[in-house]
Short mmCIF file of C-alpha atoms and ligand atoms in Angstrom, two decimals:
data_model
loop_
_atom_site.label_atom_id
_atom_site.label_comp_id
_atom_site.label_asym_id
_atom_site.label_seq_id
_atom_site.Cartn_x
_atom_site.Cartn_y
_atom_site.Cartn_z
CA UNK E 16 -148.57 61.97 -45.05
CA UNK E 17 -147.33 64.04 -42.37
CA UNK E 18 -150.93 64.32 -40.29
CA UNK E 19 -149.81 66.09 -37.26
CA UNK E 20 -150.14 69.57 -36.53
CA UNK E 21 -146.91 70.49 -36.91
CA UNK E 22 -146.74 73.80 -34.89
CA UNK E 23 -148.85 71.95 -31.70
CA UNK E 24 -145.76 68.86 -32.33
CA UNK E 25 -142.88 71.49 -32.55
CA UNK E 26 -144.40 73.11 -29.44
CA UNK E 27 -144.69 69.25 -27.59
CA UNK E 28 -141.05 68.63 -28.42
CA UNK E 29 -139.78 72.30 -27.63
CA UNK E 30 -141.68 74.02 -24.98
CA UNK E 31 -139.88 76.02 -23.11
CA UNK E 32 -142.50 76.09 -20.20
CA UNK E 33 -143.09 72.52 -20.23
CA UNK E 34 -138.92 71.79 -19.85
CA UNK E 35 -139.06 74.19 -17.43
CA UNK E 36 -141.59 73.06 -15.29
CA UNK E 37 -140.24 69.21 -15.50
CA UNK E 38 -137.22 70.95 -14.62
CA UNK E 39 -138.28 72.78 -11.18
CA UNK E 40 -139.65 69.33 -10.11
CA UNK E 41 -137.07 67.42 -10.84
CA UNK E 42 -134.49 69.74 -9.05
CA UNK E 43 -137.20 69.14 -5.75
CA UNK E 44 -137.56 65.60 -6.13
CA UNK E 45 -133.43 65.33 -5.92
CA UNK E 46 -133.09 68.34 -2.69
CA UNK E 47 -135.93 66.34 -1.04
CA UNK E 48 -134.05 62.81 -2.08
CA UNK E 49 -130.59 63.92 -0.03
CA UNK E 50 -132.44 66.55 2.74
CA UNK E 51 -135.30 64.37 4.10
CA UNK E 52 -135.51 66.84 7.01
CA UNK E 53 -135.48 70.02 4.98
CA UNK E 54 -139.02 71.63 4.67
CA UNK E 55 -139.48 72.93 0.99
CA UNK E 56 -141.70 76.07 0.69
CA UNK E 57 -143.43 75.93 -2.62
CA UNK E 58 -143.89 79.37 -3.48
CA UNK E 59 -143.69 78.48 -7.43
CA UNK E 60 -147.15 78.05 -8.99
CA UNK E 61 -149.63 80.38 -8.82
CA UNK E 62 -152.09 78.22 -7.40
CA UNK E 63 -154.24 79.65 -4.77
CA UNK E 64 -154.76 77.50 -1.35
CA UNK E 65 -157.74 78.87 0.55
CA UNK E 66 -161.29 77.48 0.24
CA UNK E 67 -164.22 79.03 -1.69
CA UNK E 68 -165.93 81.29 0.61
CA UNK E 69 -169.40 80.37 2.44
CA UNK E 70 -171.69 82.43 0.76
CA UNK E 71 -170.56 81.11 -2.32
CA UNK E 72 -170.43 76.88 -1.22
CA UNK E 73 -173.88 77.93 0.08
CA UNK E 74 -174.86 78.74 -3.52
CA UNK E 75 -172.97 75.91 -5.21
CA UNK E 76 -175.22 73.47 -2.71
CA UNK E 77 -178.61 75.53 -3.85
CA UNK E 78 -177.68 75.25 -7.41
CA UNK E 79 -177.37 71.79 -7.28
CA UNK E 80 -180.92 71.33 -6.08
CA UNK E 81 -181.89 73.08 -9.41
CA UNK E 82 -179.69 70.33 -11.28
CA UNK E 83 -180.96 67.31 -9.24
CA UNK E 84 -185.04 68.54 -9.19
CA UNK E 85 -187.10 67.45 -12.30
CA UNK E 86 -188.90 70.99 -12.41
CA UNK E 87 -186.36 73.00 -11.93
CA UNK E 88 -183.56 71.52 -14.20
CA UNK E 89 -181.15 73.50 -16.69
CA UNK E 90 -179.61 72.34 -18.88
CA UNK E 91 -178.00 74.35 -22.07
CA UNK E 92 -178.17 78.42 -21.43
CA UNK E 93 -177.40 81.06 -23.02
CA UNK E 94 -173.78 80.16 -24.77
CA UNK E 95 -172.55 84.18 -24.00
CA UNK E 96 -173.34 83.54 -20.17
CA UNK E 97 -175.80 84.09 -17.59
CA UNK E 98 -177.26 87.73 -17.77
CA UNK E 99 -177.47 88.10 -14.15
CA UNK E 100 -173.64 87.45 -14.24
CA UNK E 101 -173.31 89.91 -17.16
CA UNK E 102 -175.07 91.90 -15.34
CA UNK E 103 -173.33 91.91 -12.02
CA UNK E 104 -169.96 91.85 -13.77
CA UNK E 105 -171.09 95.54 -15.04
CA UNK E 106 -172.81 96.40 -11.91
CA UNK E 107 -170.55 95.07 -9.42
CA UNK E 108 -167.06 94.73 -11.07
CA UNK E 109 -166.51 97.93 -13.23
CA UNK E 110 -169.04 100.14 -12.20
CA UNK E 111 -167.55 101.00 -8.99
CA UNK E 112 -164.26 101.90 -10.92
CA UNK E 113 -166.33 104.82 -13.33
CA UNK E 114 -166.25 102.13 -16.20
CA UNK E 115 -169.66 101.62 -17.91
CA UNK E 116 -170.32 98.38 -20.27
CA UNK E 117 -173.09 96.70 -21.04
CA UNK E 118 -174.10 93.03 -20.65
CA UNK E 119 -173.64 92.16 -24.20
CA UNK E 120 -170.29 93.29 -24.38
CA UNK E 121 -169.33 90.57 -21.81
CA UNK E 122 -169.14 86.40 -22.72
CA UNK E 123 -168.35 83.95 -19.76
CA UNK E 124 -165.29 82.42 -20.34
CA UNK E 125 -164.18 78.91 -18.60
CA UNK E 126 -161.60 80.86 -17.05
CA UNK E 127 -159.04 83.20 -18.38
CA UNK E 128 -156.13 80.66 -19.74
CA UNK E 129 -158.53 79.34 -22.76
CA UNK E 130 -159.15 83.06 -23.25
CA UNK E 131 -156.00 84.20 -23.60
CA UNK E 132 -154.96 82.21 -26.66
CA UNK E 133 -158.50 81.87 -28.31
CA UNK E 134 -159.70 85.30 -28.61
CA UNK E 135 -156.42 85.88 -31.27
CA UNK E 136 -158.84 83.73 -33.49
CA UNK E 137 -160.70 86.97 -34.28
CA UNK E 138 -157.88 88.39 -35.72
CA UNK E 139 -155.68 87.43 -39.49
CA UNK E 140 -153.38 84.76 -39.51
CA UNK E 141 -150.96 87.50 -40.29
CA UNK E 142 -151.52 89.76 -37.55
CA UNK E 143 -147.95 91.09 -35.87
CA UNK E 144 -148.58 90.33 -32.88
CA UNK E 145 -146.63 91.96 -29.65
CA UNK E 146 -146.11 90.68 -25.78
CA UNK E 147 -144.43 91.60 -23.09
CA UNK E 148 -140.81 89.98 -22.03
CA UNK E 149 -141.44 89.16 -19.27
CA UNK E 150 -144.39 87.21 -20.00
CA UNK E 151 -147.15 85.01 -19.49
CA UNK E 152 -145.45 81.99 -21.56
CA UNK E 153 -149.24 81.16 -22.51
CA UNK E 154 -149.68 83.99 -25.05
CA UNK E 155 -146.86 83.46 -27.17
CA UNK E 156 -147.59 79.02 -27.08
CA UNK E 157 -151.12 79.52 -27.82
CA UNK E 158 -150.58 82.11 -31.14
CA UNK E 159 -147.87 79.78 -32.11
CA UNK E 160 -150.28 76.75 -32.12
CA UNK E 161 -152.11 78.48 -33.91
CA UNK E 162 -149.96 78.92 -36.69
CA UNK E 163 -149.31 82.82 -35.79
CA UNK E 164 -145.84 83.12 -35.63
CA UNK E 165 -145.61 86.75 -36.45
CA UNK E 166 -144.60 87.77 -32.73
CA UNK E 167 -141.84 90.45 -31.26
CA UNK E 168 -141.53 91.10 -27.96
CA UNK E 169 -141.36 94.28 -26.13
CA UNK E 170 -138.84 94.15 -23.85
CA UNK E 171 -139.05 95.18 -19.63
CA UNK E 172 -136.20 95.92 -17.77
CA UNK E 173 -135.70 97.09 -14.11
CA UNK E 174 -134.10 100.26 -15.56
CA UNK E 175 -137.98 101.15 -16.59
CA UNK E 176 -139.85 99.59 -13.49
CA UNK E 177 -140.13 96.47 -16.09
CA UNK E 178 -142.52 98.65 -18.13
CA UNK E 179 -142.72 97.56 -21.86
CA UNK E 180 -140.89 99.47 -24.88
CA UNK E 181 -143.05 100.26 -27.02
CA UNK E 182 -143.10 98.79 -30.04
CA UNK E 183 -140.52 99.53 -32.86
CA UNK E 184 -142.59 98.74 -35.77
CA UNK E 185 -146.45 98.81 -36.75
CA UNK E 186 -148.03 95.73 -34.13
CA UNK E 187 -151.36 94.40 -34.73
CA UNK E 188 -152.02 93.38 -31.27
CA UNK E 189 -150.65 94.12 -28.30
CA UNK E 190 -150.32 91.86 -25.39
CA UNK E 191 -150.62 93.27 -22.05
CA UNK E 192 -151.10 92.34 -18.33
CA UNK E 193 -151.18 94.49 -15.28
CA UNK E 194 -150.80 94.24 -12.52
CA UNK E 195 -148.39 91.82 -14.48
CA UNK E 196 -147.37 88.39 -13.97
CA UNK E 197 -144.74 87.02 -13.33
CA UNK E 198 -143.11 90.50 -12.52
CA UNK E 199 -146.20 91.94 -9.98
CA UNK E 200 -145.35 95.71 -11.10
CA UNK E 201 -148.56 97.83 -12.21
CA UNK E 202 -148.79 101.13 -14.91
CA UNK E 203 -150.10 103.93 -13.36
CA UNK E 204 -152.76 105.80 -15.78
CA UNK E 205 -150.43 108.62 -17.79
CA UNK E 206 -148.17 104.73 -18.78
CA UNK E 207 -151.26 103.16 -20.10
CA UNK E 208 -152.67 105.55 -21.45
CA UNK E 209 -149.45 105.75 -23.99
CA UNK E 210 -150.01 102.11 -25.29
CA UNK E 211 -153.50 103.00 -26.00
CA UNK E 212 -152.38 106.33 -27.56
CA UNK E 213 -149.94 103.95 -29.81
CA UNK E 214 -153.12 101.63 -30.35
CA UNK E 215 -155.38 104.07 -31.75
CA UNK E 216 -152.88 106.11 -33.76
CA UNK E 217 -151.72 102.33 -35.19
CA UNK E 218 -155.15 100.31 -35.34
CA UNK E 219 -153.93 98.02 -33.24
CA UNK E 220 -155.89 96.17 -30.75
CA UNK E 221 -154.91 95.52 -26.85
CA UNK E 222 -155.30 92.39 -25.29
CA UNK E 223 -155.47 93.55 -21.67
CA UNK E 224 -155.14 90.78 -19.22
CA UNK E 225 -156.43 92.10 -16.38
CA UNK E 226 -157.01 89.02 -14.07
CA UNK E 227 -155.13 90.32 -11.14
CA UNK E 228 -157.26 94.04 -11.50
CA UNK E 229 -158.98 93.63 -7.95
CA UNK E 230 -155.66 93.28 -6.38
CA UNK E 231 -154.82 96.89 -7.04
CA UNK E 232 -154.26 98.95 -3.45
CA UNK E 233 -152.15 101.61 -5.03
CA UNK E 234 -154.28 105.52 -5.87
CA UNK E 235 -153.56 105.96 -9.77
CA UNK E 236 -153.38 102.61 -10.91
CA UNK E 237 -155.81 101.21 -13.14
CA UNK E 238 -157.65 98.10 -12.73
CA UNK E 239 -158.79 97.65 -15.75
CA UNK E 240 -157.84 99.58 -19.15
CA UNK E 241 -161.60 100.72 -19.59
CA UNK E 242 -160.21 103.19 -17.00
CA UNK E 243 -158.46 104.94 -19.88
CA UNK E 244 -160.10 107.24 -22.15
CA UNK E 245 -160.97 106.36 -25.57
CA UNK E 246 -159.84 102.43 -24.82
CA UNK E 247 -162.91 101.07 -25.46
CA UNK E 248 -162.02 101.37 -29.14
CA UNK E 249 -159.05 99.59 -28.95
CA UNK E 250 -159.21 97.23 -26.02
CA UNK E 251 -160.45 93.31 -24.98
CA UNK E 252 -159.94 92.67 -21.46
CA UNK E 253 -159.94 89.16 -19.93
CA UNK E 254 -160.54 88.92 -16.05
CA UNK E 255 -161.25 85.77 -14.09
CA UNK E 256 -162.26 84.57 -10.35
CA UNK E 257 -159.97 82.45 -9.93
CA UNK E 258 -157.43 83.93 -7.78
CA UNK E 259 -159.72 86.85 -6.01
CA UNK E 260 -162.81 84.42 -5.33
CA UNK E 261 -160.45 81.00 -4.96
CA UNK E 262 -161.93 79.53 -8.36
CA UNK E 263 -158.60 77.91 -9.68
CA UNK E 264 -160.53 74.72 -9.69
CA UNK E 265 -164.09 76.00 -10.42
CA UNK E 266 -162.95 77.89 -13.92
CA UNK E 267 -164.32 80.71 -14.37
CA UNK E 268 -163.84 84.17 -15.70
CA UNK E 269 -165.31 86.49 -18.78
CA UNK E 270 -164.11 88.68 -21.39
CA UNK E 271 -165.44 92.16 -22.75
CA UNK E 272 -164.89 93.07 -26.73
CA UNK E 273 -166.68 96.07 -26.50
CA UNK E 274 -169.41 97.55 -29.22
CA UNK E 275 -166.59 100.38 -29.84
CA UNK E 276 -164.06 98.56 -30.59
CA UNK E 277 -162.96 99.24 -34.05
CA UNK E 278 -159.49 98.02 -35.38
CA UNK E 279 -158.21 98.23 -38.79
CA UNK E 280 -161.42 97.37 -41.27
CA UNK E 281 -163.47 96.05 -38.67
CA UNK E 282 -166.56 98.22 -38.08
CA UNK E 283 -168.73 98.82 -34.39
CA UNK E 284 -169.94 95.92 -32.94
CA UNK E 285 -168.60 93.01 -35.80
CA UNK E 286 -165.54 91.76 -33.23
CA UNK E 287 -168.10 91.41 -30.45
CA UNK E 288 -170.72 89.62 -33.09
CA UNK E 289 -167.90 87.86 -34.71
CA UNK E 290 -166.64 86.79 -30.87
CA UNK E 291 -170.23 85.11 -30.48
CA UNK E 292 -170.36 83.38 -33.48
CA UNK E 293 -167.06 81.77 -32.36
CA UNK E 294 -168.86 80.52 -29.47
CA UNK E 295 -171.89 79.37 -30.92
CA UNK E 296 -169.07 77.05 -33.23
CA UNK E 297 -166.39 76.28 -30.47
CA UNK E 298 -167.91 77.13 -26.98
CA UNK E 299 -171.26 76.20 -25.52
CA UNK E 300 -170.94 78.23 -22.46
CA UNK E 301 -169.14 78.56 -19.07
CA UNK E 302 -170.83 75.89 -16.68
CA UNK E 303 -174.23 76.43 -15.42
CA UNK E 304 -172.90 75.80 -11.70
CA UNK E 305 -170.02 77.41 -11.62
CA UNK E 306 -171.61 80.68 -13.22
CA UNK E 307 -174.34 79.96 -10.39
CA UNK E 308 -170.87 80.02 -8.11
CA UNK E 309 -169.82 83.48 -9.97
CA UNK E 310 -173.42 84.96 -9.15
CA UNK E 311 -172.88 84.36 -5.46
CA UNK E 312 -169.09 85.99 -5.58
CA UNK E 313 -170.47 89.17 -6.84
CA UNK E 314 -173.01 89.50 -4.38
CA UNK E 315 -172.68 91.96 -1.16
CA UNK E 316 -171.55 89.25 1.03
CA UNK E 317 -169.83 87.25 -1.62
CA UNK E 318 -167.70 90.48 -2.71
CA UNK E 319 -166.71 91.05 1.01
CA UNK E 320 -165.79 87.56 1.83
CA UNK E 321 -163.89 88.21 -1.81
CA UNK E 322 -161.71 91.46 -0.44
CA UNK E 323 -160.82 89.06 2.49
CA UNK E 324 -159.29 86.59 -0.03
CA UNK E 325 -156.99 88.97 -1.82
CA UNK E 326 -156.39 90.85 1.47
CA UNK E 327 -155.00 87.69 2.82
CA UNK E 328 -153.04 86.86 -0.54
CA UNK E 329 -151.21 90.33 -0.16
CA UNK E 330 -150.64 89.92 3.82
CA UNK E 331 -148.89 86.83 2.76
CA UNK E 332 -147.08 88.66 0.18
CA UNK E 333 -145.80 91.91 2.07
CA UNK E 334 -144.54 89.50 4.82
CA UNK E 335 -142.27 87.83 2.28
CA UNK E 336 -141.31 90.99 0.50
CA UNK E 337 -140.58 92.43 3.60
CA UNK E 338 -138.14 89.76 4.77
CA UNK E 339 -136.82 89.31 1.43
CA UNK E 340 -135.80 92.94 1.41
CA UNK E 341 -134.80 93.27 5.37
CA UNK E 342 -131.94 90.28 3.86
CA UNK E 343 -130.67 92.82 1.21
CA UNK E 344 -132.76 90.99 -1.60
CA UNK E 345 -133.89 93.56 -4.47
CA UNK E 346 -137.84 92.91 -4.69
CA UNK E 347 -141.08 93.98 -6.89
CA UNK E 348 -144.43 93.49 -6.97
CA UNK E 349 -146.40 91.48 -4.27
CA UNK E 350 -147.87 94.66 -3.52
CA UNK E 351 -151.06 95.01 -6.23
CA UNK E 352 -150.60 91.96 -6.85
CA UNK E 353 -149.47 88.60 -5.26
CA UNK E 354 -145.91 87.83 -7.19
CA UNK E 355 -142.73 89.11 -5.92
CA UNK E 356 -140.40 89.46 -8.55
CA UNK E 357 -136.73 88.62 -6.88
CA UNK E 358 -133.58 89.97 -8.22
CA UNK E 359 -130.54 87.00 -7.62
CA UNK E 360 -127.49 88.66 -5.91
CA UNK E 361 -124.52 89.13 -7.24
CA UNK E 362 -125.67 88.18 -10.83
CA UNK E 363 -126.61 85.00 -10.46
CA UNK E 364 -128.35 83.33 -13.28
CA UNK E 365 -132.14 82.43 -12.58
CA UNK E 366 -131.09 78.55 -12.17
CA UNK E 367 -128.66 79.70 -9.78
CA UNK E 368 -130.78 81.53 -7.58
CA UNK E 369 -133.27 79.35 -8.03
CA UNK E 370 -130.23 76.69 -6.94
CA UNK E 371 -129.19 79.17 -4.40
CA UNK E 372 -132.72 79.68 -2.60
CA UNK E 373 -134.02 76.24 -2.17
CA UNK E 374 -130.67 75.00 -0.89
CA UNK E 375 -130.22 77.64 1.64
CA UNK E 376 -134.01 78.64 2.56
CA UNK E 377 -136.12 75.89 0.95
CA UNK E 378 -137.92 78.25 -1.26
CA UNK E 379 -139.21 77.13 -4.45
CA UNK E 380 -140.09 79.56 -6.96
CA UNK E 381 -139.97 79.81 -10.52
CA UNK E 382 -136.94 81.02 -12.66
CA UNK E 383 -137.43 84.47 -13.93
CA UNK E 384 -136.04 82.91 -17.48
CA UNK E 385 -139.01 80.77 -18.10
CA UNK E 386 -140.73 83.87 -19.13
CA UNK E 387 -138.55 85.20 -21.59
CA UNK E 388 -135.02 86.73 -22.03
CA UNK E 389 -135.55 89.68 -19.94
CA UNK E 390 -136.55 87.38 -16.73
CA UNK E 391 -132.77 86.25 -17.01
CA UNK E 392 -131.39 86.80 -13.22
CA UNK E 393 -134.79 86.65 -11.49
CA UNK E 394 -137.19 84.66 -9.58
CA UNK E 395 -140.85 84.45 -9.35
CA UNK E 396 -142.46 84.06 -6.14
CA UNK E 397 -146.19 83.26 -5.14
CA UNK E 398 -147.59 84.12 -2.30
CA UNK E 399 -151.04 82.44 -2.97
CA UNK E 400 -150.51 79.82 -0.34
CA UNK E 401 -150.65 79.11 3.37
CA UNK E 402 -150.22 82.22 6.11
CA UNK E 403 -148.75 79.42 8.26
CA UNK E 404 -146.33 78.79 5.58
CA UNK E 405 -145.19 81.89 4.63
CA UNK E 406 -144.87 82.61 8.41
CA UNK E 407 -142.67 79.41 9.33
CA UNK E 408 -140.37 80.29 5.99
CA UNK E 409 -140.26 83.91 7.03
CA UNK E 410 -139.25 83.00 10.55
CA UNK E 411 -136.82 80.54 9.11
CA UNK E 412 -135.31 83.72 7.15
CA UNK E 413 -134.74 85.86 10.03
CA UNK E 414 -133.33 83.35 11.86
CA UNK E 415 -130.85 82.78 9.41
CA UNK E 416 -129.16 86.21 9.80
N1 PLP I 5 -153.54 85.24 -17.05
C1 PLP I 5 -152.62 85.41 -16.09
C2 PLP I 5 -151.74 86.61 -16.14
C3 PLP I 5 -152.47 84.48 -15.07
O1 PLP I 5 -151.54 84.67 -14.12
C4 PLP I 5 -153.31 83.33 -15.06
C5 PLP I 5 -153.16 82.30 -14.04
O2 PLP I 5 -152.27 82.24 -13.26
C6 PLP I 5 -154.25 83.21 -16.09
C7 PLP I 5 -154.35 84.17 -17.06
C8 PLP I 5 -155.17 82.02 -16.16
O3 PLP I 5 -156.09 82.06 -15.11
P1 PLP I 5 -157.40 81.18 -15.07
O4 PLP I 5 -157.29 80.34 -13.85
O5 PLP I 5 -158.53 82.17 -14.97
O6 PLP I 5 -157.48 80.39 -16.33
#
């Protein structure tokens, strides 16, 4: 009896992420093996580097005196999350950008990667599902693992600021992420607002991935799609901490399915029920201590020492995109958001730019093909690491004119 999953084997054997990322590693390994002297600068994951903030370490500490101290103990909580976090996520996070929601229209998620994939559960087996290309690889593995193979892609191209087509036949759900990874570019309210237009006149449901929504410096760019009118009815968002509060490590994030929300025969409030029974079966809750963590980063202090985090991410960024450009490089993003998108010269293939870059410069970064057909000739850089780093590479740049 064949007794493996059979889509979770076919995506073992085939993924394309998983090749890819062997791939990048392996080309390192070999540079490093005959340039012992050359300094690589790893600019491919999007792994941040900077350490959790104090007010929030000073919380972590505090909330491990509950979890040591007899009296005070906690153990299981509320499987939705923390209310105070609920309740600061509303407060704190999308009040000050006009958006009201209530506490039970958000669940604390273990960050947003778990999210991404899972929440499709609420929706049929057959649902037509629609992501960008360009894309997070994640959202197409995920649905496929789950036996949802019903996917098109709407394509980006730098013709159309590597905005998404919309799409040519009726889509269930809609994948979306701005500002977007891997190609950093943002919609601006009047190009959002169309996909939620298409949404509502379709019954089709948005899965806004908005975990890079604090990043936003630009006037007329959402950060979240609750900043559009009537997308309540249509829209989930997913957000995390981990790259605006350093929390890569600690996992955290949350999720918001809306009491409006009404797609195809599902009536007000039944996705956001349905959502909780899921986690009373699958999901016992975010952790106690890093939702204690979460409390701290949406305090006063904790959101200040926050704004200093992404600030730094995008100093880091404009220096590269600056340089990059200032060398005749074609460049997105890294300006809402902390990917630069890289166009290879002279139509060089991803691989060879990728080729191209690390041999010359000792950049690493990630081929724009390993997230989809429309990445073909790009690279994806991150600038979520060191100042120091960025600065030595960037000096290395100009000194190589
Ligand atoms: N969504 C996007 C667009 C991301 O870029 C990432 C991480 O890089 C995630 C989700 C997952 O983030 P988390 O660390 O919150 O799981």
């Amino acid at each position: 009896m064949a007794l493996k999953n059979p889509h979770l084997y076919h995506l073992h054997i085939s993924s394309n992420s998983g090749k890819n990322y062997q791939k990048i590693l392996d080309k390192i390994t070999q540079f490093q093996a005959s340039n012992p002297k050359k300094k690589i600068y790893m600019m491919a994951f999007g792994n941040t580097s900077q350490p959790i903030s104090e007010s929030v370490i000073d919380a972590i500490k505090e909330y491990t005196d509950i979890l040591s101290n007899k009296e005070k103990y906690k153990g299981y909580e509320d499987v939705v999350g923390n209310l105070q976090l609920r309740e600061l996520i509303c407060s704190r996070y999308y009040q000050p950008m006009g958006v009201t929601l209530e506490p039970s229209e958000i669940f604390i998620i273990d960050g947003a990667q778990s999210a991404t994939g899972n929440i499709s559960e609420l929706f049929s087996k057959k649902s037509i599902i629609a992501v960008q290309n360009p894309m997070y690889p994640y959202f197409i593995e995920s649905n496929l693992m789950m036996d949802k193979t019903r996917i098109v892609t709407l394509n980006c191209y730098e013709k159309n600021g590597f905005l998404p087509e919309k799409p040519q036949q009726k889509v269930d759900l809609m994948y979306l992420c701005f500002p977007n990874n891997p190609t950093g570019v943002t919609a601006k309210t009047n190009e959002l607002k169309s996909f939620v237009n298409y949404a509502l006149n379709h019954q089709s449901a948005i899965i806004f991935d908005g975990v890079y929504g604090k990043f936003v410096r630009t006037r007329d760019v959402p950060k979240s799609i609750y900043q559009i009118e009537g997308s309540k009815k249509c829209s989930i968002e997913i957000n995390s901490f981990s790259k605006t509060a350093n929390f890569t490590g600690v996992r955290l994030g949350w999720c918001v399915i809306p009491h409006e929300l009404t797609v195809g025969d599902s009536s007000p409030s039944e996705l956001n029920q349905m959502w909780k029974t899921r986690y009373k079966v699958k999901f016992w809750g975010a952790s106690n201590l890093a939702q204690a963590a979460g409390i701290a980063v949406l305090s006063q202090r904790g959101q200040e020492e926050s704004e200093a985090t992404i600030q730094y991410y995008l100093n880091n960024a404009s220096l590269l995109r600056k340089t990059l450009e200032y060398l005749g490089l074609k460049c997105f993003g890294g300006i809402d958001n902390p990917y630069i998108w890289v166009k290879g010269r002279q139509g060089l293939s991803s691989w060879e730019f990728f080729d191209y870059l690390l041999e010359n410069t000792g950049i690493v970064g990630i081929p724009g093909c390993f997230f989809g057909t429309c990445g073909e000739g790009y690279l994806r850089l991150s600038a979520l690491g060191h100042r120091e780093d960025v600065e030595e590479c960037v000096e290395g740049l100009n000194n190589s004119t």
